[in-house]
Coordinates of C-alpha atoms in Angstrom, one line a residue:
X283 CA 0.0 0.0 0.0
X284 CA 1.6 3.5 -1.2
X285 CA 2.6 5.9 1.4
X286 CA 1.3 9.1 0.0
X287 CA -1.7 10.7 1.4
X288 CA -2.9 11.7 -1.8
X289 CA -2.7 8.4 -3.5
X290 CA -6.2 6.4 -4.4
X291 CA -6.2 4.1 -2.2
X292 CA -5.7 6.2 0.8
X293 CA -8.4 9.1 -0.1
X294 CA -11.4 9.3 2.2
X295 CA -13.5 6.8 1.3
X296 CA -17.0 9.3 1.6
X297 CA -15.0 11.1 -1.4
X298 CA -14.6 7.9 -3.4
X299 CA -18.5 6.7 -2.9
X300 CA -19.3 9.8 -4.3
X301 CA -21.0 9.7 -7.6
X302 CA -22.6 12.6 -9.6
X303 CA -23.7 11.2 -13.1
X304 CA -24.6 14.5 -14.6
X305 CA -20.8 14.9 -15.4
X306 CA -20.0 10.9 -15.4
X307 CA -18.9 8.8 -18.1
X308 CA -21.4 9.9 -20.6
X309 CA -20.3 13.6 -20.4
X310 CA -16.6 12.4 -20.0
X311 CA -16.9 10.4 -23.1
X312 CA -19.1 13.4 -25.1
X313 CA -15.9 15.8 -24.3
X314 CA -13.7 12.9 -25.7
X315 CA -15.7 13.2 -28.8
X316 CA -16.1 16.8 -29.4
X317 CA -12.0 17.2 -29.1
X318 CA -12.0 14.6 -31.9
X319 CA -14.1 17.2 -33.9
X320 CA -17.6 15.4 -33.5
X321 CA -20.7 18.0 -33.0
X322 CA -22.0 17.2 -29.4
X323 CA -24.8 18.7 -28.0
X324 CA -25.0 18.4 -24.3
X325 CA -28.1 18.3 -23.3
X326 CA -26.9 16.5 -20.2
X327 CA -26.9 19.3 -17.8
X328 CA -29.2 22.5 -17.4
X329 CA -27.1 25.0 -18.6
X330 CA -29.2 27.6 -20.7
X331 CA -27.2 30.2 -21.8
X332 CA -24.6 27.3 -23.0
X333 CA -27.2 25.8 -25.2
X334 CA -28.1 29.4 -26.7
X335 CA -30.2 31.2 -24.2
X336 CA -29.6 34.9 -24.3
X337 CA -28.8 36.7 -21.2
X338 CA -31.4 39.4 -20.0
X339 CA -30.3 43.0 -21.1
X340 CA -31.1 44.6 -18.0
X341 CA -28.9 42.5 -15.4
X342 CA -26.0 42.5 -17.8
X343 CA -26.1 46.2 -17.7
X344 CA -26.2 46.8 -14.4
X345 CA -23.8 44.1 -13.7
X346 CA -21.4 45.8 -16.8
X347 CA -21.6 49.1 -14.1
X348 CA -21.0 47.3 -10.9
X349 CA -18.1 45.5 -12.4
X350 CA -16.4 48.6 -13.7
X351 CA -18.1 51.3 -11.5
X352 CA -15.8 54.3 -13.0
X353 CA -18.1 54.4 -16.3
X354 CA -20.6 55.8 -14.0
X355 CA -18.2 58.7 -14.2
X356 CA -18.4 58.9 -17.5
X357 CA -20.1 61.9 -19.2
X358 CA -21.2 59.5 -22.0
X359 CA -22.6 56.7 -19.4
X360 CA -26.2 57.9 -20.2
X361 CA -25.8 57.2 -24.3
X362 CA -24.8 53.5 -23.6
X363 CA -26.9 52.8 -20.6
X364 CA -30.1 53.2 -19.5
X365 CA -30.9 55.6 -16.9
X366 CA -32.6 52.6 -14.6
X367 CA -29.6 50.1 -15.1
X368 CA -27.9 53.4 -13.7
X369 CA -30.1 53.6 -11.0
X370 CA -29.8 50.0 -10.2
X371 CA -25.7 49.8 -10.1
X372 CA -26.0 52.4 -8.3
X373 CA -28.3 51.3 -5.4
X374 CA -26.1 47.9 -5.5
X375 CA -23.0 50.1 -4.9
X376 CA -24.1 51.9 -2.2
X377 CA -24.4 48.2 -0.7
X378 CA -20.8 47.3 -1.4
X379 CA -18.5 50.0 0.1
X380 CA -15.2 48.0 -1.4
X381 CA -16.8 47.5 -4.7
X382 CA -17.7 43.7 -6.0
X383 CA -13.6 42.9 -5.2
X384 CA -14.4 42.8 -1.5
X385 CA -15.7 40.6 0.3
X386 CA -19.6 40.5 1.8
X387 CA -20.7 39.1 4.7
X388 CA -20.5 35.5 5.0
X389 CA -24.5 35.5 4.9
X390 CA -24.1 37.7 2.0
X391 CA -25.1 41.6 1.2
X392 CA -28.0 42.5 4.3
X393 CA -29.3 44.9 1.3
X394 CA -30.1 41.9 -1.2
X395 CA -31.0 39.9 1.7
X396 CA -33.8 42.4 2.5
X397 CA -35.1 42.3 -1.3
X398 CA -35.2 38.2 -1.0
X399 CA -37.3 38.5 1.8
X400 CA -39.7 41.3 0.3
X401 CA -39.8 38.8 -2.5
X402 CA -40.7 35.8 -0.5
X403 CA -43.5 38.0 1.2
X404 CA -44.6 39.3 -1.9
X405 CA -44.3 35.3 -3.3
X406 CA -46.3 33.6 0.0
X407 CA -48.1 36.9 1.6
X408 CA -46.0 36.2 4.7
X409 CA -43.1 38.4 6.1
X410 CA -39.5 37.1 5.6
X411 CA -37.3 38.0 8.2
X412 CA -33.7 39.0 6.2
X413 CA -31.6 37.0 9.0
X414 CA -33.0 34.2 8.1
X415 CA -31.9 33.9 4.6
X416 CA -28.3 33.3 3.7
X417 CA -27.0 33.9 0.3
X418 CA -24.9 31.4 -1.5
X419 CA -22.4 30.4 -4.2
X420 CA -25.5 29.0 -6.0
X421 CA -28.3 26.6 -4.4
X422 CA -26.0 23.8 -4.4
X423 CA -23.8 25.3 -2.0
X424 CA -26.9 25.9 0.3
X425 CA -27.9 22.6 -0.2
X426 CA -24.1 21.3 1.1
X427 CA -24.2 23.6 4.1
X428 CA -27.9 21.9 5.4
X429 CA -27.0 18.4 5.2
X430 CA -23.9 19.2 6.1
X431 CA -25.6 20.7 9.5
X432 CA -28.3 18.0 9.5
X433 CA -26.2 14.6 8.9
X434 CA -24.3 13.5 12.2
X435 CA -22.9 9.8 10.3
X436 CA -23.6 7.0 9.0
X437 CA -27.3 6.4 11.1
X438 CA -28.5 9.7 10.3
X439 CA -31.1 9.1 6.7
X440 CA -32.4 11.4 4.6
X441 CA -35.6 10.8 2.4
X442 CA -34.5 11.8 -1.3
X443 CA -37.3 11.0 -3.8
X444 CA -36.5 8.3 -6.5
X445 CA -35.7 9.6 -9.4
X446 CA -33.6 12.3 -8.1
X447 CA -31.1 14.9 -8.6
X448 CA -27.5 13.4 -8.3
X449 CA -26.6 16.7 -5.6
X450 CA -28.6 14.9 -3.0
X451 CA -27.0 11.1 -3.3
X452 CA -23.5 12.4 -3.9
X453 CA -23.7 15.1 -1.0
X454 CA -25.6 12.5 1.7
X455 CA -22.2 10.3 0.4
X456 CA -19.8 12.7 0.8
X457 CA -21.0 14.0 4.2
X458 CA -20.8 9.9 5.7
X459 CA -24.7 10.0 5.8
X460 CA -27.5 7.4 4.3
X461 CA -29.7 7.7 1.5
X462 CA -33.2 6.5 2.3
X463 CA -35.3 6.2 -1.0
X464 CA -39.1 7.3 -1.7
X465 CA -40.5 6.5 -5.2
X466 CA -42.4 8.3 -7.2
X467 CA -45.2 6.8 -9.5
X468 CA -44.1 7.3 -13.3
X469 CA -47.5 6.0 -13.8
X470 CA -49.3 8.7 -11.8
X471 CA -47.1 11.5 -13.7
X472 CA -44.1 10.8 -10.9
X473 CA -47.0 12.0 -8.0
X474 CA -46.1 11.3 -4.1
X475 CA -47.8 8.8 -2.4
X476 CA -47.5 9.3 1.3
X477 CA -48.4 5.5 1.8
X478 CA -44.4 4.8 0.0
X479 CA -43.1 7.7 2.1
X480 CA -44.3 5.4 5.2
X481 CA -42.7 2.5 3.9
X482 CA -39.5 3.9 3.0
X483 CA -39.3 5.7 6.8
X484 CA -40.4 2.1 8.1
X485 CA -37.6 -0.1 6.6
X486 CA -35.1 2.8 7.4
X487 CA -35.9 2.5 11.2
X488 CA -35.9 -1.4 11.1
X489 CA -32.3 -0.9 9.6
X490 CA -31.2 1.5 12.5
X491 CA -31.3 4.5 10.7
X492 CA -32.3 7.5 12.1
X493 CA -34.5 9.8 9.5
X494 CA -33.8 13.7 10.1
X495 CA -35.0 15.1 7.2
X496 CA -36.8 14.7 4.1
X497 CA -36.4 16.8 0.0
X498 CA -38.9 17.3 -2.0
X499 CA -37.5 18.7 -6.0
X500 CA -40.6 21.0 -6.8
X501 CA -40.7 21.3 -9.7
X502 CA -39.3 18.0 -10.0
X503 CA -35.5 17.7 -11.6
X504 CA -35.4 14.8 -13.4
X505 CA -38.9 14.1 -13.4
X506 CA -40.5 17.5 -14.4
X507 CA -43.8 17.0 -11.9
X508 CA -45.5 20.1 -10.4
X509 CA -46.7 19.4 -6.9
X510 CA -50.3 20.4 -5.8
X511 CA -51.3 22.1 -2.8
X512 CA -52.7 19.0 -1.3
X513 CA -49.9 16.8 -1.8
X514 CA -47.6 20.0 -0.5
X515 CA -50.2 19.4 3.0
X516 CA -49.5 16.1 3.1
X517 CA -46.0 16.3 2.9
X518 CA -45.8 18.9 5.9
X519 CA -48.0 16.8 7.5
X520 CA -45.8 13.8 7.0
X521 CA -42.2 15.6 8.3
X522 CA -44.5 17.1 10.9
X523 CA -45.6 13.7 12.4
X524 CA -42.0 11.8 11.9
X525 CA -40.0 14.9 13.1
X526 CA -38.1 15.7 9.7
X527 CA -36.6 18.9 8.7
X528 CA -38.3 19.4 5.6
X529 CA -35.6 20.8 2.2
X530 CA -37.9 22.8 -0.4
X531 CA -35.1 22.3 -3.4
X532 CA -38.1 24.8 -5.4
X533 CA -35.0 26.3 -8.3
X534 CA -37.2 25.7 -11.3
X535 CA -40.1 27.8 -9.6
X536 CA -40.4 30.2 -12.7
X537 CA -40.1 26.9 -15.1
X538 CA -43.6 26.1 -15.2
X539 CA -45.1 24.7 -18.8
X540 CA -48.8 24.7 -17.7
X541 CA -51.5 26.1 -15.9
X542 CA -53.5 23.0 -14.1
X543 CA -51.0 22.8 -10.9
X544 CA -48.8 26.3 -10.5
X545 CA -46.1 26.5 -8.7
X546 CA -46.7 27.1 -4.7
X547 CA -44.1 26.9 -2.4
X548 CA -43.4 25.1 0.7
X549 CA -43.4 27.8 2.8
X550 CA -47.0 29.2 1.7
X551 CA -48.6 26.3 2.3
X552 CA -47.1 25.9 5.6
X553 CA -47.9 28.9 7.0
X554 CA -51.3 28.7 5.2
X555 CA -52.1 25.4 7.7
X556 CA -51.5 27.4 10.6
X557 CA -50.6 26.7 14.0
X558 CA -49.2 24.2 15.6
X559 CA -47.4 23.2 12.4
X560 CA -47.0 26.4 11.0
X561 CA -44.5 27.6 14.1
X562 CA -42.7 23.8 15.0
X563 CA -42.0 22.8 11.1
X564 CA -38.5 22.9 10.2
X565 CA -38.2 24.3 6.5
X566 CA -35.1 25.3 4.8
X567 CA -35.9 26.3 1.2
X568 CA -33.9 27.1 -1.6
X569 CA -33.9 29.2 -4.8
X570 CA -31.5 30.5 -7.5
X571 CA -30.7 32.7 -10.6
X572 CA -29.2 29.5 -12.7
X573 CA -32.5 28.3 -13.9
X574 CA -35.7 30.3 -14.9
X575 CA -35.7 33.3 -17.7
X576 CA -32.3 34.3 -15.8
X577 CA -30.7 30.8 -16.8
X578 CA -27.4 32.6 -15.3
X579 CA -25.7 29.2 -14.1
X580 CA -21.8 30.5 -14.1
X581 CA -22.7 33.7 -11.9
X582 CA -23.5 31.0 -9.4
X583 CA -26.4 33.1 -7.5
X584 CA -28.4 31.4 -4.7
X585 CA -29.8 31.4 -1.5
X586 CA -31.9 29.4 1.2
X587 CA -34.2 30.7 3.8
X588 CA -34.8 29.3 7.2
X589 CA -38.3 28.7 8.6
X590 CA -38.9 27.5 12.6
X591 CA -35.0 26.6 12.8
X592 CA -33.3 27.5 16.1
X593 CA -31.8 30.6 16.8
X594 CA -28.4 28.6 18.3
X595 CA -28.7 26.4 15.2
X596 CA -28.6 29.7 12.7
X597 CA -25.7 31.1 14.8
X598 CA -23.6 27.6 13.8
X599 CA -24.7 27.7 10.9
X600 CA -23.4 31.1 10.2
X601 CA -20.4 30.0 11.7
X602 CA -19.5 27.4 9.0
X603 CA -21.0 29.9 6.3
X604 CA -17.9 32.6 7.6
X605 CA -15.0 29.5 7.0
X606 CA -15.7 30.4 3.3
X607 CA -15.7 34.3 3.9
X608 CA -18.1 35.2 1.3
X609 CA -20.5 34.2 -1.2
X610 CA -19.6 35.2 -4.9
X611 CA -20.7 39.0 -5.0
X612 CA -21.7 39.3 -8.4
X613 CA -23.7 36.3 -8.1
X614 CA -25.9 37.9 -4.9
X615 CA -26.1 41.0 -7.2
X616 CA -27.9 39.1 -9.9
X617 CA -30.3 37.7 -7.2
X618 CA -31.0 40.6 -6.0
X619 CA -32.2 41.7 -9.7
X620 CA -34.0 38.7 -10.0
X621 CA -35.9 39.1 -6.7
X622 CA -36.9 42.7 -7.5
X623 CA -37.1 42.9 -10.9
X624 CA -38.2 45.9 -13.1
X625 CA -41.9 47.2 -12.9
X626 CA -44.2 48.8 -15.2
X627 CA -43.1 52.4 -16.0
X628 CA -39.3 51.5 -16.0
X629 CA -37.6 52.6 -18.8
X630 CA -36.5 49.0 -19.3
X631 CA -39.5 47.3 -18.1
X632 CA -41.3 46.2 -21.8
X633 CA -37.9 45.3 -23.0
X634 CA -37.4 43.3 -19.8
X635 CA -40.7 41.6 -20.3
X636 CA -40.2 41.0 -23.6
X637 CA -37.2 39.1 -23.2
X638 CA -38.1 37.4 -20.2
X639 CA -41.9 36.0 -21.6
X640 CA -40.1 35.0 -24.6
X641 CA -37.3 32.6 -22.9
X642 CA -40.5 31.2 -20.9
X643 CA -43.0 30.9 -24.1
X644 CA -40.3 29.2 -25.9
X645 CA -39.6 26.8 -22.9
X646 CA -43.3 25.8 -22.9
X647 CA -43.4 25.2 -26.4
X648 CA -39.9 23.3 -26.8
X649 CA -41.1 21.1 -23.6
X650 CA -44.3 20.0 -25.7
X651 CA -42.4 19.1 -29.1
X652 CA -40.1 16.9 -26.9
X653 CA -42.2 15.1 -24.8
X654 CA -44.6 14.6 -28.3
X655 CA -41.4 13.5 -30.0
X656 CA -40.2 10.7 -27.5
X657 CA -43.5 9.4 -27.3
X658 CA -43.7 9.0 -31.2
X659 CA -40.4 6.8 -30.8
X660 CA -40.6 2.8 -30.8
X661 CA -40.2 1.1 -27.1
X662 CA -40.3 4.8 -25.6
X663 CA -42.8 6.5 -22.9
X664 CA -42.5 10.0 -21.5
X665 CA -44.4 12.2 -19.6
X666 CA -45.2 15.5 -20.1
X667 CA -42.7 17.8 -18.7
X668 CA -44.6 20.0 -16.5
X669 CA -41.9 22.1 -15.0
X670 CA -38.5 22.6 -14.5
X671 CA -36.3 21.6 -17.7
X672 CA -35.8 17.9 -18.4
X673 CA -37.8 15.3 -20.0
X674 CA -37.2 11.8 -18.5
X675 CA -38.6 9.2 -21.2
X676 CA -38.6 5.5 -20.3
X677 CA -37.0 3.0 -22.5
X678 CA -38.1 -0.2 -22.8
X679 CA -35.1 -2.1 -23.8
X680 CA -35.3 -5.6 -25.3
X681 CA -34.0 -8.3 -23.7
X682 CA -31.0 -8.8 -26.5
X683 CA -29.8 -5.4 -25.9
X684 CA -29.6 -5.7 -22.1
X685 CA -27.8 -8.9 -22.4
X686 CA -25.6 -7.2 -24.9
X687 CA -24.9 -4.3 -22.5
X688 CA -24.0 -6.6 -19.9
X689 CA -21.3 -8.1 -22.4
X690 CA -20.0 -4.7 -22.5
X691 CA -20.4 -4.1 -19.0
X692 CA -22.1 -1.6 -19.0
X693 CA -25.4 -0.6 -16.9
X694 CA -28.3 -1.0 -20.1
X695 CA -29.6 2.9 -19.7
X696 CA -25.7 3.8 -20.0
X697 CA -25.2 1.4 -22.8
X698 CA -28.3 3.0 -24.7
X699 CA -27.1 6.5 -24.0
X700 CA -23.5 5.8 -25.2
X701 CA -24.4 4.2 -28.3
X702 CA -27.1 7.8 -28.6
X703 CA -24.1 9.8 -28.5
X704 CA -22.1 7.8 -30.4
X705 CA -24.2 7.4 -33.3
X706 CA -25.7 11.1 -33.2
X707 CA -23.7 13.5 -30.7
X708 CA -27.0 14.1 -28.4
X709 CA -25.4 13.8 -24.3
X710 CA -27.8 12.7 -22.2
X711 CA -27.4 11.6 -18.7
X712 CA -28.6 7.7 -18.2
X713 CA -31.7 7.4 -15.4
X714 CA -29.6 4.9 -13.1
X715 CA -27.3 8.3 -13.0
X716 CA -30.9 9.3 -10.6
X717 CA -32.0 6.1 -9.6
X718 CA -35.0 4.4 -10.6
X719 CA -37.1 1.4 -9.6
X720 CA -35.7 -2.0 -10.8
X721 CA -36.1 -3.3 -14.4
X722 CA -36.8 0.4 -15.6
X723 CA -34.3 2.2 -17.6
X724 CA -34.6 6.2 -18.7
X725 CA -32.8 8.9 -19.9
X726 CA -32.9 12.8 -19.0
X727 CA -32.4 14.9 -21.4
X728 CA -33.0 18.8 -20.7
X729 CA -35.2 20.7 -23.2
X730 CA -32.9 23.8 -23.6
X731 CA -31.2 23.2 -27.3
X732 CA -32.8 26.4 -29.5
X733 CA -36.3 25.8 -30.9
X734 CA -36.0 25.7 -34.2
X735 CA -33.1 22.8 -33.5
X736 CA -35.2 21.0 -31.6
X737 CA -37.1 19.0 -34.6
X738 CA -34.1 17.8 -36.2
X739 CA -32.5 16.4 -32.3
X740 CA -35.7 14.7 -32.1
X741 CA -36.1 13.3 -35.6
X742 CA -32.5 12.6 -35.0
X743 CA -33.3 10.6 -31.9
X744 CA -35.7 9.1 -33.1
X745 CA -33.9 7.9 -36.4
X746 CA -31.2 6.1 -33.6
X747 CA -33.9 4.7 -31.4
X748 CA -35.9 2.6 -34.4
X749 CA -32.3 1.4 -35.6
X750 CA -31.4 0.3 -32.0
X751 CA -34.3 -1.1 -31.7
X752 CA -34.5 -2.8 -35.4
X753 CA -31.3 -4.0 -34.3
X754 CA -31.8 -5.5 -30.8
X755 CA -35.6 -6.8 -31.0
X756 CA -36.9 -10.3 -31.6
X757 CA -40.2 -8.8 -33.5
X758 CA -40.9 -5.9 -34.9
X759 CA -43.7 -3.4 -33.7
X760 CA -44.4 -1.1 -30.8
X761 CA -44.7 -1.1 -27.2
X762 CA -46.3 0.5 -24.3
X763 CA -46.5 0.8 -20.8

């Protein structure tokens, strides 16, 4: 065995059980491909402005003057900018006395933390108390910093649902914790059934686990699924009975593709069901600029906000918070635009709107030509994507090519989605990557390429599918769920 600390073999094993498929070996293998001059399109991670999303005028302006504050000097400043982006750097300035070069405190800017609590009361019709919200290199960051507080070792279980976003499996990993599974039903448009969340607490306890907390993805990421207000009750009421800090991951929140279950968060509902549970719940919710009409991923914007949590609880928190110093400036900048965005009379406002409605219009309309597209496709099911933006199609894989994939050694879902990119450059990320009951196999594919690419990826798609299954099928014909 080698000596060095830094060698394999002797790394902390929490770090080497950590897996996080959305950048595995399908993306590893895309990257290969595109060096060797193949056209990839990665569709693998949610990353808008990388697949052509244009960034919103206004923030980029007032961004342009925070970053170099001395054209506000300028004579000229008024023929390039707007007199509101002005305005706005401005006001953001006045919040950072050393500019967006120093530091903020470790909690982030009190200033934006004031406008994401005006937004959350604006949001829920509930005051937001700004001491309660932390700012944060993106949600993901947040999301560390909570488990990180909640999970003791290897006893302490959270409830992730199944499928789910890889942060929570490769996070509850890393911090030495255990993943404890709830399914949703693909069948009921991946809905929560409270009678699974029993089971899955029930055979956790019987293995000596100790459940503290519980996530719900709303909308869901990979699954797409909007939750109602009733199932929203029933899960308070759930982590309410059991004792479970509840996470509200709600980042897609402005991603909503119809009008039948709109997003409400978390935090509305609870406070809507009044006391007791209204003022003993635990609730840490999160939000961020990556996703939405902002789709500003690399600024890395985010923040969570703390509901019935302990004042000595916060403090330690904090505490942890200040061993980083300070969330990315620019990025709480951006969220502060984003939770107090322009209103009608700004100069910039239509322009704003415009731009904004468009991104969202487009998403709606792209989410229905991909969901109608798998489902035209031999051996494949998918629901509609309601929110957030993925589509998560099942494949129903023949026998022949799941015995071929074990040949390969390969999982079948990641055999599928390797030959995909091999044979047409589309990245996807395979649906063992986010777990998924046995015998299934899926893909999740986000629906951010441009629009008017998006009917020549799926006729591509589906061009590879009907050859794979031509190929690997004893008859020939379709199949359903």
């Amino acid at each position: 065995m080698s000596s060095k600390s830094m060698d394999y073999e002797n790394l902390n094993e929490n770090v080497k059980k950590c897996q996080y498929a959305v950048r595995g070996e399908l993306y590893l293998r895309a990257s290969e491909l595109q060096m060797e001059g193949k056209k990839i399109i990665f569709t693998n991670v949610g990353n808008p402005h990388a697949l052509g999303q244009k960034p919103l005028t206004f923030p980029r302006q007032v961004i342009a003057l925070c970053q170099a504050p001395f054209l506000l000097d300028d004579p000229n400043v008024g023929l390039l900018f707007p007199a509101d982006a002005i305005a706005r750097a401005k006001h953001y300035l006045t919040m950072t006395p050393g500019g967006l070069g120093a530091y903020s405190d470790s909690r982030g800017l009190p200033g934006v933390r004031k406008e994401v609590a005006e937004f959350i009361e604006r949001r829920d019709g509930y005051p937001s108390d700004p001491e309660l919200i932390f700012l944060t290199d993106g949600a993901s960051k947040g999301v560390m910093q909570i488990l990180n507080a909640i999970i003791r070792g290897p006893v302490d279980g959270i409830l992730v649902p199944v499928p789910q976003y890889p942060l929570y499996s490769a996070t509850i990993s890393l911090m030495g914790g255990s993943l404890v599974p709830y399914y949703l039903e693909e069948t009921a448009n991946w809905g929560l059934d409270t009678v699974n969340l029993n089971q899955s607490i029930a055979k956790a306890r019987s293995q000596g686990i100790t459940v503290r907390a519980m996530v719900i993805i709303n909308p869901g990421n990979p699954t797409g699924q909007c939750l109602s207000e009733a199932n929203l009750k029933e899960v308070l009421k759930f982590c309410y009975q059991n004792n479970l800090v509840l996470i509200g991951d709600e980042v897609y929140q402005q991603n909503v593709y119809q009008d039948e279950r709109p997003f409400i968060s978390s935090r509305k509902v609870l406070m809507d069901m009044g006391p007791p549970i209204s003022k003993e719940l635990e609730l840490v919710s999160f939000h961020t600029v990556s996703k939405g009409y902002f789709g500003e991923c690399g600024q890395r914007g985010g923040y969570f906000e703390m509901t019935n949590i302990s004042p000595k609880t916060v403090d330690e928190i904090y505490k942890v918070a200040s061993i980083a110093l300070s969330p990315t400036v620019p990025g709480q900048i951006f969220m502060g635009l984003m939770v107090n965005p322009l209103k009608p009379g700004d100069i910039s406002y239509e322009k704003f709107i415009s731009e904004s409605n468009g991104i969202l219009e487009s998403l709606r309309r792209r989410a229905r030509v991909m969901t109608d597209g798998f489902n035209s496709c031999r051996n494949v099911v998918c629901n509609f994507t309601e929110g957030a933006m993925y589509s998560f199609p099942q494949i129903r894989l023949p026998s022949k090519a799941i015995e071929a994939a074990k040949k390969a050694g390969k999982v079948p879902d990641v055999f599928y989605c390797l030959k995909l990119l091999e044979a047409t450059g589309i990245s996807t990320v395979p649906g063992s990557g986010f777990g998924q009951k046995e015998g299934d196999f899926h893909l999740r594919t986000t629906i951010l390429p441009a629009e008017e690419d998006m009917p020549e990826i799926m006729a591509s798609f589906k061009k590879f599918n009907d050859e794979f299954m031509e190929q690997y099928e004893d008859y020939k014909g379709y199949s359903r769920m």
